[in-house]
Short mmCIF file of C-alpha atoms in Angstrom, two decimals:
data_model
loop_
_atom_site.label_atom_id
_atom_site.label_comp_id
_atom_site.label_asym_id
_atom_site.label_seq_id
_atom_site.Cartn_x
_atom_site.Cartn_y
_atom_site.Cartn_z
CA MET A 26 46.24 13.08 -63.67
CA THR A 27 42.97 14.79 -64.51
CA VAL A 28 41.42 16.16 -61.32
CA THR A 29 37.87 17.30 -60.57
CA ILE A 30 37.13 19.19 -57.35
CA LYS A 31 33.70 18.90 -55.76
CA GLU A 32 32.43 20.66 -52.66
CA VAL A 33 31.02 18.43 -49.92
CA THR A 34 27.30 19.16 -49.78
CA THR A 35 25.68 15.84 -48.81
CA ALA A 36 25.86 13.46 -45.85
CA LYS A 37 27.27 10.76 -48.12
CA GLN A 38 30.08 13.05 -49.27
CA GLY A 39 30.69 14.00 -45.62
CA LYS A 40 31.30 10.35 -44.76
CA ILE A 41 33.68 9.97 -47.70
CA PHE A 42 35.53 13.10 -46.55
CA VAL A 43 35.94 11.91 -42.95
CA ARG A 44 36.97 8.37 -43.94
CA PHE A 45 39.35 9.26 -46.76
CA ALA A 46 42.47 9.39 -44.59
CA ASN A 47 41.74 5.96 -43.08
CA LYS A 48 41.52 4.56 -46.58
CA MET A 49 44.71 6.25 -47.77
CA TYR A 50 46.75 5.22 -44.71
CA LYS A 51 45.29 1.71 -44.27
CA ASP A 52 48.67 0.06 -44.89
CA CYS A 53 50.69 2.50 -42.76
CA LYS A 54 51.48 1.01 -39.35
CA TYR A 55 52.29 4.41 -37.84
CA TYR A 56 48.97 6.07 -38.66
CA THR A 57 46.25 6.09 -36.01
CA PRO A 58 42.66 6.70 -37.17
CA CYS A 59 40.87 9.64 -35.61
CA LEU A 60 37.86 8.88 -33.49
CA GLU A 61 35.32 9.00 -36.30
CA MET A 62 32.54 10.40 -34.13
CA ASP A 63 34.75 13.38 -33.23
CA ASP A 64 35.25 14.27 -36.88
CA PHE A 65 31.55 14.01 -37.65
CA ASN A 66 30.78 16.22 -34.64
CA THR A 67 33.42 18.73 -35.71
CA PHE A 68 31.52 19.43 -38.94
CA SER A 69 28.10 19.49 -37.28
CA TYR A 70 26.54 22.89 -36.63
CA LYS A 71 24.40 21.21 -34.02
CA ASN A 72 27.30 19.68 -32.10
CA ASN A 73 30.36 21.90 -32.62
CA PRO A 74 30.08 25.25 -30.81
CA ALA A 75 33.12 26.58 -32.71
CA LEU A 76 30.82 26.89 -35.73
CA GLU A 77 28.92 29.69 -34.00
CA HIS A 78 31.81 31.98 -34.95
CA SER A 79 33.40 30.02 -37.80
CA GLU A 80 32.48 28.94 -41.29
CA PHE A 81 33.96 26.20 -43.39
CA ALA A 82 33.90 24.55 -46.79
CA ARG A 83 35.07 21.02 -47.57
CA PHE A 84 36.27 19.76 -50.91
CA LEU A 85 37.07 16.35 -52.41
CA ALA A 86 39.36 15.67 -55.35
CA TYR A 87 38.37 12.97 -57.87
CA ASN A 88 40.52 11.45 -60.59
CA GLU A 89 39.33 10.55 -64.10
CA ASN A 90 38.10 7.16 -62.84
CA GLY A 91 35.89 8.74 -60.19
CA ASP A 92 38.15 7.72 -57.30
CA VAL A 93 38.69 10.15 -54.41
CA VAL A 94 42.37 11.15 -54.34
CA GLY A 95 42.37 14.05 -51.88
CA ARG A 96 40.46 16.24 -49.46
CA ILE A 97 40.74 19.65 -47.78
CA CYS A 98 38.73 21.89 -45.46
CA GLY A 99 38.84 25.68 -45.57
CA ILE A 100 38.05 27.47 -42.28
CA ILE A 101 37.44 31.06 -41.27
CA ASN A 102 37.52 31.59 -37.51
CA ARG A 103 36.26 35.11 -36.89
CA ILE A 104 37.26 35.25 -33.20
CA ALA A 105 40.84 34.19 -33.94
CA ASN A 106 41.12 36.61 -36.87
CA GLU A 107 39.88 39.45 -34.68
CA LYS A 108 42.32 38.58 -31.89
CA TRP A 109 45.34 38.40 -34.19
CA GLY A 110 44.27 41.22 -36.52
CA ARG A 111 44.70 39.22 -39.69
CA LYS A 112 42.34 38.05 -42.42
CA THR A 113 43.28 34.39 -42.46
CA CYS A 114 41.68 31.42 -44.13
CA ARG A 115 42.79 28.34 -42.23
CA PHE A 116 42.94 24.92 -43.80
CA GLY A 117 43.00 21.43 -42.35
CA TRP A 118 42.08 17.82 -43.15
CA PHE A 119 44.44 18.26 -46.11
CA ASP A 120 45.32 14.81 -47.43
CA PHE A 121 46.23 13.76 -50.94
CA VAL A 122 48.00 11.17 -53.05
CA ASP A 123 51.50 12.01 -54.20
CA ASP A 124 50.56 14.07 -57.26
CA PHE A 125 51.11 17.84 -57.43
CA THR A 126 48.05 18.20 -59.65
CA VAL A 127 45.85 16.96 -56.80
CA SER A 128 47.30 19.05 -53.97
CA GLU A 129 47.43 22.16 -56.15
CA ALA A 130 43.83 21.81 -57.30
CA LEU A 131 42.60 21.39 -53.73
CA MET A 132 44.57 24.33 -52.38
CA ASN A 133 43.55 26.56 -55.26
CA LYS A 134 39.92 25.80 -54.46
CA VAL A 135 40.34 26.77 -50.80
CA ALA A 136 42.26 29.91 -51.81
CA GLU A 137 39.43 30.84 -54.17
CA TRP A 138 36.88 30.25 -51.42
CA GLY A 139 38.87 32.22 -48.85
CA LYS A 140 39.45 35.11 -51.21
CA SER A 141 35.72 35.29 -51.94
CA LYS A 142 35.24 35.82 -48.19
CA GLY A 143 37.75 38.68 -48.09
CA MET A 144 40.66 36.66 -46.64
CA GLU A 145 44.28 37.54 -47.43
CA TYR A 146 46.29 34.58 -46.09
CA LEU A 147 46.22 30.79 -46.07
CA ASN A 148 47.39 29.11 -42.86
CA GLY A 149 47.63 25.46 -41.93
CA PRO A 150 47.33 22.66 -41.34
CA VAL A 151 45.25 23.74 -38.35
CA GLY A 152 41.67 23.24 -37.23
CA PHE A 153 38.85 25.35 -35.90
CA THR A 154 40.49 25.63 -32.45
CA ASP A 155 43.65 24.55 -30.64
CA PHE A 156 41.82 21.39 -29.58
CA ASP A 157 41.77 20.19 -33.20
CA HIS A 158 44.73 18.49 -34.86
CA GLU A 159 47.37 20.84 -36.20
CA GLY A 160 50.86 20.89 -37.66
CA LEU A 161 52.41 19.02 -40.59
CA LEU A 162 54.72 16.24 -39.42
CA LEU A 163 58.32 16.97 -40.46
CA GLU A 164 60.23 14.53 -38.26
CA GLY A 165 59.19 11.30 -36.59
CA TYR A 166 57.47 9.39 -39.37
CA GLU A 167 58.67 6.14 -37.79
CA TYR A 168 56.69 6.68 -34.58
CA VAL A 169 53.04 5.82 -34.02
CA ALA A 170 50.78 8.86 -33.98
CA PRO A 171 48.73 9.08 -30.78
CA MET A 172 45.06 10.02 -30.85
CA ALA A 173 45.80 13.73 -30.34
CA SER A 174 48.24 14.08 -33.28
CA LEU A 175 48.21 14.32 -37.04
CA TYR A 176 50.16 11.87 -39.15
CA ASN A 177 51.21 12.40 -42.76
CA PHE A 178 53.54 10.86 -45.30
CA SER A 179 56.91 12.55 -45.81
CA TYR A 180 56.06 13.60 -49.38
CA TYR A 181 53.59 16.17 -48.05
CA VAL A 182 56.48 18.53 -47.28
CA GLN A 183 57.44 18.80 -50.95
CA HIS A 184 53.84 19.61 -51.83
CA TYR A 185 53.68 22.47 -49.33
CA GLU A 186 56.91 23.88 -50.73
CA HIS A 187 55.60 23.49 -54.28
CA LEU A 188 52.47 25.40 -53.26
CA GLY A 189 54.57 28.33 -52.07
CA PHE A 190 54.11 27.98 -48.31
CA THR A 191 56.70 29.07 -45.77
CA LYS A 192 57.17 28.29 -42.09
CA GLU A 193 55.13 30.23 -39.58
CA ALA A 194 55.53 28.12 -36.43
CA ASP A 195 57.11 24.83 -35.39
CA TRP A 196 56.13 22.49 -32.58
CA ILE A 197 58.17 19.69 -31.07
CA GLU A 198 57.06 16.58 -29.21
CA LEU A 199 58.93 14.59 -26.58
CA GLN A 200 59.00 11.09 -25.23
CA VAL A 201 59.38 11.48 -21.46
CA PHE A 202 60.70 8.39 -19.68
CA ILE A 203 59.27 7.75 -16.23
CA PRO A 204 61.74 7.30 -13.33
CA LYS A 205 61.41 4.26 -11.08
CA GLN A 206 60.75 6.51 -8.12
CA ILE A 207 59.93 10.16 -7.62
CA PRO A 208 63.21 12.11 -7.33
CA GLU A 209 63.80 13.54 -3.87
CA ARG A 210 64.54 16.97 -5.34
CA PHE A 211 61.02 16.97 -6.82
CA VAL A 212 59.60 16.30 -3.39
CA LYS A 213 61.63 19.04 -1.71
CA LEU A 214 61.07 21.60 -4.47
CA SER A 215 57.34 20.93 -4.69
CA ARG A 216 56.83 21.24 -0.95
CA LEU A 217 58.82 24.46 -0.91
CA ILE A 218 56.74 25.94 -3.76
CA MET A 219 53.46 24.95 -2.12
CA GLU A 220 54.53 26.50 1.17
CA LYS A 221 55.91 29.69 -0.38
CA TYR A 222 52.89 30.43 -2.61
CA HIS A 223 50.21 28.85 -0.39
CA LEU A 224 49.27 26.23 -2.96
CA ARG A 225 47.89 22.73 -2.69
CA ILE A 226 47.00 19.87 -5.00
CA ASP A 227 43.31 19.02 -4.92
CA LYS A 228 42.85 15.43 -6.03
CA VAL A 229 39.28 15.55 -7.33
CA ARG A 230 37.92 12.14 -8.22
CA SER A 231 35.26 12.72 -10.85
CA ALA A 232 33.94 15.17 -13.40
CA LYS A 233 30.95 15.79 -11.13
CA GLU A 234 33.18 16.69 -8.18
CA LEU A 235 35.27 18.97 -10.37
CA GLN A 236 32.13 20.72 -11.60
CA ARG A 237 30.65 21.00 -8.11
CA LYS A 238 33.77 22.50 -6.56
CA TYR A 239 35.10 24.70 -9.36
CA GLY A 240 32.50 24.99 -12.09
CA MET A 241 34.41 25.46 -15.34
CA THR A 242 37.03 27.85 -14.01
CA TYR A 243 39.74 25.43 -15.15
CA PHE A 244 39.04 26.66 -18.68
CA ASP A 245 39.74 30.21 -17.51
CA VAL A 246 43.14 28.99 -16.34
CA LEU A 247 43.83 27.50 -19.77
CA ASP A 248 42.74 30.73 -21.46
CA SER A 249 45.15 32.65 -19.22
CA ALA A 250 47.98 30.16 -19.75
CA TYR A 251 47.69 29.95 -23.54
CA GLN A 252 46.58 33.45 -24.52
CA LYS A 253 49.97 34.45 -25.97
CA LEU A 254 50.59 31.20 -27.82
CA TYR A 255 50.36 30.78 -31.57
CA ASN A 256 46.86 30.96 -33.10
CA PHE A 257 45.19 30.98 -29.68
CA GLN A 258 41.54 31.91 -29.43
CA PRO A 259 39.57 32.19 -26.16
CA LEU A 260 36.87 29.58 -25.76
CA THR A 261 33.23 30.61 -25.67
CA GLN A 262 31.02 29.37 -22.84
CA ARG A 263 29.33 26.87 -25.14
CA GLN A 264 32.72 25.48 -26.18
CA LYS A 265 33.66 25.05 -22.53
CA ASP A 266 30.38 23.23 -21.91
CA TYR A 267 30.98 21.02 -24.94
CA TYR A 268 34.53 19.93 -24.08
CA SER A 269 33.65 19.45 -20.42
CA ARG A 270 30.67 17.26 -21.26
CA MET A 271 32.39 15.26 -24.00
CA TYR A 272 35.76 14.42 -22.49
CA PHE A 273 36.04 14.93 -18.74
CA PRO A 274 33.69 12.07 -17.74
CA LEU A 275 35.96 9.64 -19.63
CA LEU A 276 39.14 10.57 -17.78
CA ASN A 277 40.87 8.54 -15.10
CA PHE A 278 41.08 11.23 -12.42
CA ASP A 279 44.28 9.77 -11.00
CA PHE A 280 45.81 11.62 -13.95
CA VAL A 281 44.01 14.93 -13.44
CA CYS A 282 46.03 17.42 -11.40
CA ILE A 283 44.29 20.53 -10.05
CA ILE A 284 46.42 23.12 -8.25
CA VAL A 285 44.62 25.71 -6.12
CA ASN A 286 45.68 28.71 -4.04
CA GLU A 287 44.65 29.80 -0.55
CA ASN A 288 41.45 31.28 -1.97
CA ASP A 289 40.46 27.94 -3.50
CA GLU A 290 41.02 29.31 -7.00
CA ILE A 291 42.43 26.99 -9.62
CA VAL A 292 45.84 28.24 -10.77
CA GLY A 293 47.07 25.15 -12.61
CA VAL A 294 45.59 22.27 -14.58
CA GLY A 295 47.32 19.16 -15.90
CA LEU A 296 45.76 16.07 -17.41
CA GLY A 297 46.30 13.22 -19.79
CA MET A 298 45.06 9.80 -20.80
CA PRO A 299 46.39 6.35 -21.71
CA ASP A 300 47.43 5.90 -25.31
CA ILE A 301 44.57 4.17 -27.14
CA SER A 302 46.11 4.05 -30.62
CA LYS A 303 46.03 0.22 -30.61
CA GLU A 304 42.28 0.19 -30.01
CA LEU A 305 41.63 2.93 -32.57
CA LYS A 306 43.55 0.93 -35.16
CA GLU A 307 41.63 -2.25 -34.36
CA GLU A 308 38.25 -0.50 -34.72
CA ASN A 309 39.34 1.93 -37.48
CA GLY A 310 38.21 4.83 -35.32
CA LYS A 311 34.59 3.66 -35.14
CA MET A 312 32.53 3.77 -31.95
CA PHE A 313 30.10 0.97 -32.77
CA PRO A 314 29.39 -1.83 -32.34
CA PHE A 315 32.32 -2.62 -30.02
CA GLY A 316 34.71 0.31 -30.35
CA TRP A 317 33.28 2.30 -27.45
CA LEU A 318 33.82 -0.63 -25.08
CA LYS A 319 37.45 -1.10 -26.14
CA TYR A 320 38.18 2.61 -25.79
CA TYR A 321 36.53 2.77 -22.37
CA ARG A 322 38.44 -0.25 -21.08
CA ALA A 323 41.73 1.20 -22.36
CA MET A 324 40.99 4.56 -20.72
CA LYS A 325 40.23 2.86 -17.37
CA SER A 326 42.97 0.21 -17.56
CA LYS A 327 45.04 -0.45 -14.43
CA HIS A 328 48.15 -1.11 -16.50
CA ILE A 329 49.40 1.50 -18.98
CA ASP A 330 52.52 1.27 -21.14
CA VAL A 331 52.30 4.64 -22.90
CA PHE A 332 50.61 7.77 -21.58
CA ASN A 333 49.55 10.84 -23.55
CA LEU A 334 50.13 14.14 -21.74
CA LEU A 335 47.34 16.26 -23.18
CA LEU A 336 47.80 19.61 -21.49
CA ILE A 337 49.48 21.52 -18.69
CA GLY A 338 48.43 25.09 -18.02
CA VAL A 339 49.37 27.59 -15.30
CA ARG A 340 47.52 30.83 -14.75
CA GLU A 341 49.57 33.75 -16.04
CA ASP A 342 50.14 35.38 -12.62
CA TYR A 343 51.55 32.09 -11.27
CA GLN A 344 53.94 31.41 -14.13
CA ASP A 345 57.72 31.53 -13.50
CA LYS A 346 57.18 30.35 -9.93
CA GLY A 347 58.07 26.70 -10.47
CA VAL A 348 54.44 25.57 -10.35
CA ASN A 349 55.07 23.06 -13.17
CA ALA A 350 57.00 20.92 -10.70
CA LEU A 351 53.78 20.24 -8.81
CA PHE A 352 52.27 18.41 -11.77
CA PHE A 353 55.15 15.96 -11.85
CA TYR A 354 55.14 15.68 -8.05
CA ASP A 355 51.50 14.62 -8.24
CA LEU A 356 51.56 12.44 -11.38
CA ILE A 357 54.84 10.51 -11.14
CA PRO A 358 53.59 8.20 -8.32
CA TYR A 359 50.57 7.32 -10.45
CA PHE A 360 52.76 6.70 -13.51
CA ILE A 361 54.80 4.31 -11.39
CA LYS A 362 51.69 2.65 -9.94
CA TYR A 363 50.23 1.99 -13.41
CA GLY A 364 53.54 0.83 -14.89
CA VAL A 365 53.89 3.65 -17.43
CA LYS A 366 57.11 3.28 -19.41
CA TYR A 367 57.02 6.70 -21.01
CA ALA A 368 54.71 9.62 -21.64
CA GLU A 369 54.28 11.44 -24.92
CA THR A 370 53.77 15.17 -24.85
CA THR A 371 51.42 16.86 -27.24
CA SER A 372 52.90 19.52 -29.51
CA MET A 373 54.83 22.29 -27.76
CA LEU A 374 55.94 25.41 -29.60
CA GLU A 375 59.68 25.29 -30.13
CA THR A 376 59.82 28.88 -28.80
CA ASN A 377 58.10 27.87 -25.54
CA PHE A 378 61.53 27.44 -24.00
CA LYS A 379 60.43 27.30 -20.36
CA VAL A 380 58.04 24.39 -20.82
CA VAL A 381 60.43 22.45 -23.05
CA LYS A 382 63.28 23.02 -20.59
CA SER A 383 61.15 21.88 -17.65
CA PHE A 384 60.87 18.46 -19.29
CA GLN A 385 64.41 18.21 -20.58
CA SER A 386 66.05 19.29 -17.32
CA ASN A 387 63.98 17.05 -15.07
CA PHE A 388 63.52 13.85 -17.08
CA GLU A 389 65.25 11.56 -19.48
CA CYS A 390 63.66 12.77 -22.72
CA LYS A 391 63.88 12.25 -26.44
CA GLN A 392 62.65 14.80 -28.95
CA HIS A 393 61.19 12.47 -31.54
CA LYS A 394 58.80 14.62 -33.57
CA ARG A 395 58.60 18.03 -35.15
CA ARG A 396 55.64 19.58 -36.94
CA ARG A 397 54.95 22.88 -38.65
CA ALA A 398 52.22 25.38 -39.47
CA PHE A 399 52.67 27.11 -42.83
CA ILE A 400 51.46 30.39 -44.28
CA ARG A 401 51.26 32.20 -47.61
CA GLU A 402 49.33 35.04 -49.15
CA ILE A 403 46.26 34.18 -51.18
#
């Protein structure tokens, strides 16, 4: 195949870039479209605060007939590079037809761009921050991808190997099956932990109440909890404002767990949302004209089959104290009330043994997915 690479420089090309994956995966029943508005906002200097300390370049691959056959985004996150002491050009939104000429041409273009900026490594697939999609799917192609996860065809792996990439980090994902009633040991253990460490669960009921009582200190907890994890970068104040404004008002606060100490400081945060992959498929990720209403109804539904566990974070000085049990103590009754059959975790580093073990030792679980971040020198 003859391939021509063009940089995305116009709004029209930007739409083609964002919508390419939906077109390529249109016949794949396991692929879930991203929320299109999120992708457009991600590449908007006006809307995405991560671009205050990052730069990016997007490229499209065209065949000899003028058809788009691939895409890629190169990213330089200056805060992350400074934290980890490495000159890394990240890449994401890397999708392509099964032709080595296409994937190689796209990656060579990003490598050329990154090298021109003084970068020494290529790393991906990752995004601007940990809140973007990351990790190439290696296992679990036969499972539907939830909103918070990447999906890719199995042939991608051979392309990464052909391009000379090696493993840098692996994540796993679990299906966690909900018990019919909260185990008594959870009740006893949770009460013991709360008494011993003077903790309580504050069941806030809205984004406004959360803001009024705690400001945005829950993000400080997440920074503390995740600071040692792979590719972590602390969030700026504008990023905290952005995520708080965009996502928290949409949540069902039955599924938001805030753990505080005797000083009314947040020491743990857990939250999730109903799986809305069905609605995203029906609307192809679009918000309008009716997508927003379907998504809202799904988020606020009183009956939920599948639940997406988005994050659990415990402040560093409260880790290894069994605080994770409090999240399950709080959330299991709501899972039962809403009829949740199972919850899907987001990606957990395979080396994060304590978190993985907390699920596997307390619930009936199935590890059903594995994904990987790759690296190579430019």
